[in-house]
PDB file of C-alpha atoms in Angstrom:
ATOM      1  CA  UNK A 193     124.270  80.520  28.735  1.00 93.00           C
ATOM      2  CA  UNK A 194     125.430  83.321  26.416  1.00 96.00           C
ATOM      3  CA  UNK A 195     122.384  83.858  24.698  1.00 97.00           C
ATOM      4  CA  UNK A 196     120.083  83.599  27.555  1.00 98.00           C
ATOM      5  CA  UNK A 197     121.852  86.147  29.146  1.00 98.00           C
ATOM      6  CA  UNK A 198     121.340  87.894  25.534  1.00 98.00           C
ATOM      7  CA  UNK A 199     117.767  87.190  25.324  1.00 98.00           C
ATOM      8  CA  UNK A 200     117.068  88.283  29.091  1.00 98.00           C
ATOM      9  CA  UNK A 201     118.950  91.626  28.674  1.00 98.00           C
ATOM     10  CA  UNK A 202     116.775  92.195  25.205  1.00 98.00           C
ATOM     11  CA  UNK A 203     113.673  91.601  27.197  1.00 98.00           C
ATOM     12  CA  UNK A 204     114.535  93.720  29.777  1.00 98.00           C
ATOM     13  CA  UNK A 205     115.836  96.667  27.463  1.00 98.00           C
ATOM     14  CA  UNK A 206     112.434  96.398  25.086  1.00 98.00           C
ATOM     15  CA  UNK A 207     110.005  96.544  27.802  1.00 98.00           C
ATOM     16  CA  UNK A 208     110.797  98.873  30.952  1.00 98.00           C
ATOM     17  CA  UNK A 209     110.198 101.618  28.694  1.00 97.00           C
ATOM     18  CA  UNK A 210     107.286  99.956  26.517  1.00 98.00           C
ATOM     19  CA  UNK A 211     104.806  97.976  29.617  1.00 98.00           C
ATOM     20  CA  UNK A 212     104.390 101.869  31.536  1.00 98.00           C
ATOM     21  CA  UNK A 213     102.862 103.350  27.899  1.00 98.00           C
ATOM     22  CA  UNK A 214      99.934 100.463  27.923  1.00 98.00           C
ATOM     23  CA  UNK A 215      96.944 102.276  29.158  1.00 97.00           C
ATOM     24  CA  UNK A 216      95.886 101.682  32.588  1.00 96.00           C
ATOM     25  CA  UNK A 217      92.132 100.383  31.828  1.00 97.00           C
ATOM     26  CA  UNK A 218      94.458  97.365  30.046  1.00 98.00           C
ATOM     27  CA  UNK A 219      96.379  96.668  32.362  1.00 98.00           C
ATOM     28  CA  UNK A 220      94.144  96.222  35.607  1.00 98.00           C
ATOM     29  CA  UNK A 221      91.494  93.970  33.553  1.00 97.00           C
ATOM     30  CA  UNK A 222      90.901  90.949  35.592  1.00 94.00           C
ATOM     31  CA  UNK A 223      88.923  87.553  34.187  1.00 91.00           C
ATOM     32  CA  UNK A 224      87.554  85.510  36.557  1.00 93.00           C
ATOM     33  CA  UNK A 225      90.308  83.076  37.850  1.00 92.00           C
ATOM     34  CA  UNK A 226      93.259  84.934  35.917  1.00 95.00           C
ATOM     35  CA  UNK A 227      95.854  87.525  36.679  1.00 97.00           C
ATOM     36  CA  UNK A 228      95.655  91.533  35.133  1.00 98.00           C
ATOM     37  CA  UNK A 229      98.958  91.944  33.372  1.00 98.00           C
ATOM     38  CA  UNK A 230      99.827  94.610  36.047  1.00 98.00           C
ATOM     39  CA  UNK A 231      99.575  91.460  38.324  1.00 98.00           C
ATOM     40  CA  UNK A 232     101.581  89.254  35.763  1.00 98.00           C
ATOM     41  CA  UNK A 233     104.078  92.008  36.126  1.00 98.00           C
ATOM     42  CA  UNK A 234     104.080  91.740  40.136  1.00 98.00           C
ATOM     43  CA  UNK A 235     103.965  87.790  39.748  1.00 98.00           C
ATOM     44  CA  UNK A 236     107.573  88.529  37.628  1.00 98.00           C
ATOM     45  CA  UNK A 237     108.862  90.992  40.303  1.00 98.00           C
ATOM     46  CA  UNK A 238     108.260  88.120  42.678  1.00 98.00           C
ATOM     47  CA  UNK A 239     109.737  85.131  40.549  1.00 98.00           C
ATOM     48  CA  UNK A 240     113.100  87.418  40.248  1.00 98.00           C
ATOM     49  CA  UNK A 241     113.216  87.943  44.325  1.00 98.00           C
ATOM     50  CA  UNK A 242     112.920  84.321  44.600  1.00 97.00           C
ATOM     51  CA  UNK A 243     115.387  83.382  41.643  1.00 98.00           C
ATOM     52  CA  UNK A 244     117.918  86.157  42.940  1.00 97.00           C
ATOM     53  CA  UNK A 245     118.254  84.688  46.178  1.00 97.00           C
ATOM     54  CA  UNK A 246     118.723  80.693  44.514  1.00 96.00           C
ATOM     55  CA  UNK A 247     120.890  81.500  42.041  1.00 96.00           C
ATOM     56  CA  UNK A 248     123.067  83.444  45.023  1.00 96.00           C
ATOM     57  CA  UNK A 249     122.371  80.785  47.718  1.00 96.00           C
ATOM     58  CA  UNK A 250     123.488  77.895  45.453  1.00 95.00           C
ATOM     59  CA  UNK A 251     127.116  79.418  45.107  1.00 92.00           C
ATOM     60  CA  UNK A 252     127.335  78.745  49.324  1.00 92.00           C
ATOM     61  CA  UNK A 253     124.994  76.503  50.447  1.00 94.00           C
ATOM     62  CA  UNK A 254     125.367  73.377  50.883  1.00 93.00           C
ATOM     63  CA  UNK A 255     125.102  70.804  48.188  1.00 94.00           C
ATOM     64  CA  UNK A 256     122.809  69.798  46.393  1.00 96.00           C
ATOM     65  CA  UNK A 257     120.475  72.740  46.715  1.00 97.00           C
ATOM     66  CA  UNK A 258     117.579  72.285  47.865  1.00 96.00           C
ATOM     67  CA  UNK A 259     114.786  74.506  45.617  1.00 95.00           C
ATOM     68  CA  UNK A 260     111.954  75.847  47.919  1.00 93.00           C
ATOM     69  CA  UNK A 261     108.537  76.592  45.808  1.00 93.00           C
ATOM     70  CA  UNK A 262     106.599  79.587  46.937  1.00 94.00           C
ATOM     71  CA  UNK A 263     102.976  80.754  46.371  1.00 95.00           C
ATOM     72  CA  UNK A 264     102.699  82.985  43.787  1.00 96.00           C
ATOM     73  CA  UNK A 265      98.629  82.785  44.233  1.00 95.00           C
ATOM     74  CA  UNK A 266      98.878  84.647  47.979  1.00 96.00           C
ATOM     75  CA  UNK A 267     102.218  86.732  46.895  1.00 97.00           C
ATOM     76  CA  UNK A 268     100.685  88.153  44.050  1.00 97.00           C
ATOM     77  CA  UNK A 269      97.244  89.101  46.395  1.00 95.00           C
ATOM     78  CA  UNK A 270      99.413  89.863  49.330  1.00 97.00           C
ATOM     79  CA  UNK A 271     101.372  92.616  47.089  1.00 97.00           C
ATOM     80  CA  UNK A 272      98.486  94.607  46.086  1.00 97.00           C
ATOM     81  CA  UNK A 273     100.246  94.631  42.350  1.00 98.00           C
ATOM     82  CA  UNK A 274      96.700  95.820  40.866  1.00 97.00           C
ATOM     83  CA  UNK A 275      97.364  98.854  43.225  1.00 97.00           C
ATOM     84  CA  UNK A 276     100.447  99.962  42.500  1.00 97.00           C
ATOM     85  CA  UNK A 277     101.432 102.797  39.845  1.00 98.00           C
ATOM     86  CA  UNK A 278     102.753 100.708  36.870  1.00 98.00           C
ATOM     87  CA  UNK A 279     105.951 103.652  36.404  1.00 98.00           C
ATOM     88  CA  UNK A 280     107.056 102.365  40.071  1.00 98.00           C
ATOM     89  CA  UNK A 281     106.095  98.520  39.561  1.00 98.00           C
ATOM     90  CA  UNK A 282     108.139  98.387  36.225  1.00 98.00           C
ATOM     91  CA  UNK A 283     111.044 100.035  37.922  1.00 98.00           C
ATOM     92  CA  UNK A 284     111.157  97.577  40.339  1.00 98.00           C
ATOM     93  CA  UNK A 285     111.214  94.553  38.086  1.00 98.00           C
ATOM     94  CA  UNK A 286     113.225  96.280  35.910  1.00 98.00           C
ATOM     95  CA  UNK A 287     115.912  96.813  38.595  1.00 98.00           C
ATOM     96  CA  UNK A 288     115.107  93.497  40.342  1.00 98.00           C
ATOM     97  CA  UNK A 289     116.375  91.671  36.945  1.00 98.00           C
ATOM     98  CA  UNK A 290     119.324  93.990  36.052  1.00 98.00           C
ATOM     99  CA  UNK A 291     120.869  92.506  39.056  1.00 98.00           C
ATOM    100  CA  UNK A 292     119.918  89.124  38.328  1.00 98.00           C
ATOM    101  CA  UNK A 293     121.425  89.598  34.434  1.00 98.00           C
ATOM    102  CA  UNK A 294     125.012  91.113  36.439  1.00 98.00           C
ATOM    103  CA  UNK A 295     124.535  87.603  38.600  1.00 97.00           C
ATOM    104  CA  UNK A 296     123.873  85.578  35.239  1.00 97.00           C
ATOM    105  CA  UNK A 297     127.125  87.397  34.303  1.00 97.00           C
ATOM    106  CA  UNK A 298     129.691  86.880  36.971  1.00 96.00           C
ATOM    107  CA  UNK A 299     128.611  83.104  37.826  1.00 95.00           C
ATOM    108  CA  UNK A 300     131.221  80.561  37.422  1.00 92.00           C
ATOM    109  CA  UNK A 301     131.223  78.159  34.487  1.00 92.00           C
ATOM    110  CA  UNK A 302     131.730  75.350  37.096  1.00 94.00           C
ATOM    111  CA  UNK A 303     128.901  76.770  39.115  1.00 95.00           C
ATOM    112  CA  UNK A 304     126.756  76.251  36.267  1.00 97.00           C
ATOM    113  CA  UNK A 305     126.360  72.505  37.215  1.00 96.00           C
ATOM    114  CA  UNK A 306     125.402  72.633  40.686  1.00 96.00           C
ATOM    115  CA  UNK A 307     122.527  70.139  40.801  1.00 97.00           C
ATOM    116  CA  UNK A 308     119.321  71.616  42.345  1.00 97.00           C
ATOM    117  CA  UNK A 309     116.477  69.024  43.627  1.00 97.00           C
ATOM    118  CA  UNK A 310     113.309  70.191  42.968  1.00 96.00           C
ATOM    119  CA  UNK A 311     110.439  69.664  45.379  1.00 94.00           C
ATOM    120  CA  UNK A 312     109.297  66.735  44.168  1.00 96.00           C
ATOM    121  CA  UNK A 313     112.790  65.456  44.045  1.00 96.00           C
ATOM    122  CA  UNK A 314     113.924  65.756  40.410  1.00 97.00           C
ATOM    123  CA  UNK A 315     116.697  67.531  39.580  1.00 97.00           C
ATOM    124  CA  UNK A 316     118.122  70.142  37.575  1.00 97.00           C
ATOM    125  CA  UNK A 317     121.000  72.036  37.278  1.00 97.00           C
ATOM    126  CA  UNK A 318     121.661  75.912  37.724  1.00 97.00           C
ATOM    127  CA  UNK A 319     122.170  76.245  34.108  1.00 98.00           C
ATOM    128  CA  UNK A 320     118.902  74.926  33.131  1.00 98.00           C
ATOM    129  CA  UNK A 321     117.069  77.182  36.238  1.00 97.00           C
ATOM    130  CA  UNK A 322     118.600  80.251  34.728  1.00 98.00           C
ATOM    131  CA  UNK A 323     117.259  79.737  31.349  1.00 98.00           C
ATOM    132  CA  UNK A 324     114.145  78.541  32.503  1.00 98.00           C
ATOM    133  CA  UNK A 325     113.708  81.720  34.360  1.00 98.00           C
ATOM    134  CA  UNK A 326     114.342  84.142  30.936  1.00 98.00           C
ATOM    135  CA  UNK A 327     112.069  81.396  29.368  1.00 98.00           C
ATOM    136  CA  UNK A 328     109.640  81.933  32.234  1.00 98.00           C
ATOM    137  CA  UNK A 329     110.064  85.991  31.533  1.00 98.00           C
ATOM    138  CA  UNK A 330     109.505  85.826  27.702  1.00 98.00           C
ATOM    139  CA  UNK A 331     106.351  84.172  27.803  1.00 98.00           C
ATOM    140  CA  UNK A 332     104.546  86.343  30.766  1.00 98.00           C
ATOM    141  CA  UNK A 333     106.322  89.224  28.714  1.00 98.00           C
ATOM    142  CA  UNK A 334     104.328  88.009  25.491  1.00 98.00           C
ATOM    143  CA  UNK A 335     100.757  87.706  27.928  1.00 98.00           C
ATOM    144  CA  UNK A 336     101.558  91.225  28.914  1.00 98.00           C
ATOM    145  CA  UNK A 337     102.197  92.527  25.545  1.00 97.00           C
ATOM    146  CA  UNK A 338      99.165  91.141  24.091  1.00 94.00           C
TER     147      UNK A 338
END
């Protein structure tokens, strides 16, 4: 868990200062059928409200948790992300995912095991949806950086 938590603050620490330099006419390009990176960004200020709230819930609710998906499609659309001024947009994720990295922190080793059922009624632990989630970061991080 230690060097997720390492990896996720690196992330973080590289790129709230970095994403607001990359010129605007980048950022808002839209392909047919594909997300700008300015709505990549939004899509990751969205995946940490959802993530904050399970990997919080899971530490009272009742057991197993029960993962609820969300549509990141109509969230991303309903947020206007290509609208918003990237300085305020990077802010928020940035401060979105500082709170999820003091969460990632605190959480109890024990806690780490909680099983989680999935939607289609797999399971996984908390430990493995924290890591997927910097996993998930790192590699919309790399589409925005490219």
């Amino acid at each position: 868990m230690q060097n997720a938590i390492l990896k996720f603050e690196e992330l973080l620490n590289e790129n709230v200062n970095y994403i607001p330099t990359i010129n605007n006419e980048i950022l808002e390009v839209k392909n047919p059928g594909k997300w700008s990176k300015k709505e990549i960004l939004g899509h990751l200020v969205d995946s940490a409200i959802h993530n904050l709230v399970r990997f919080t819930e899971i530490n009272y609710a009742e057991k197993p948790y029960r993962h609820r998906p969300y549509n990141q499609m109509d969230l991303v659309n309903l947020n206007q992300y290509q609208k918003i001024d990237i300085q305020e947009l990077t802010q928020l994720w940035f401060t979105i995912n500082k709170q999820m990295v003091r969460l990632m922190k605190s959480v109890d080793e024990k806690a780490l095991d909680y099983k989680i059922i999935l939607a289609d009624g797999s399971e996984i632990d908390l430990r493995f949806l924290m890591t997927d989630y910097v996993e998930h970061l790192e590699h919309h991080i790399n589409q925005i950086r490219a």
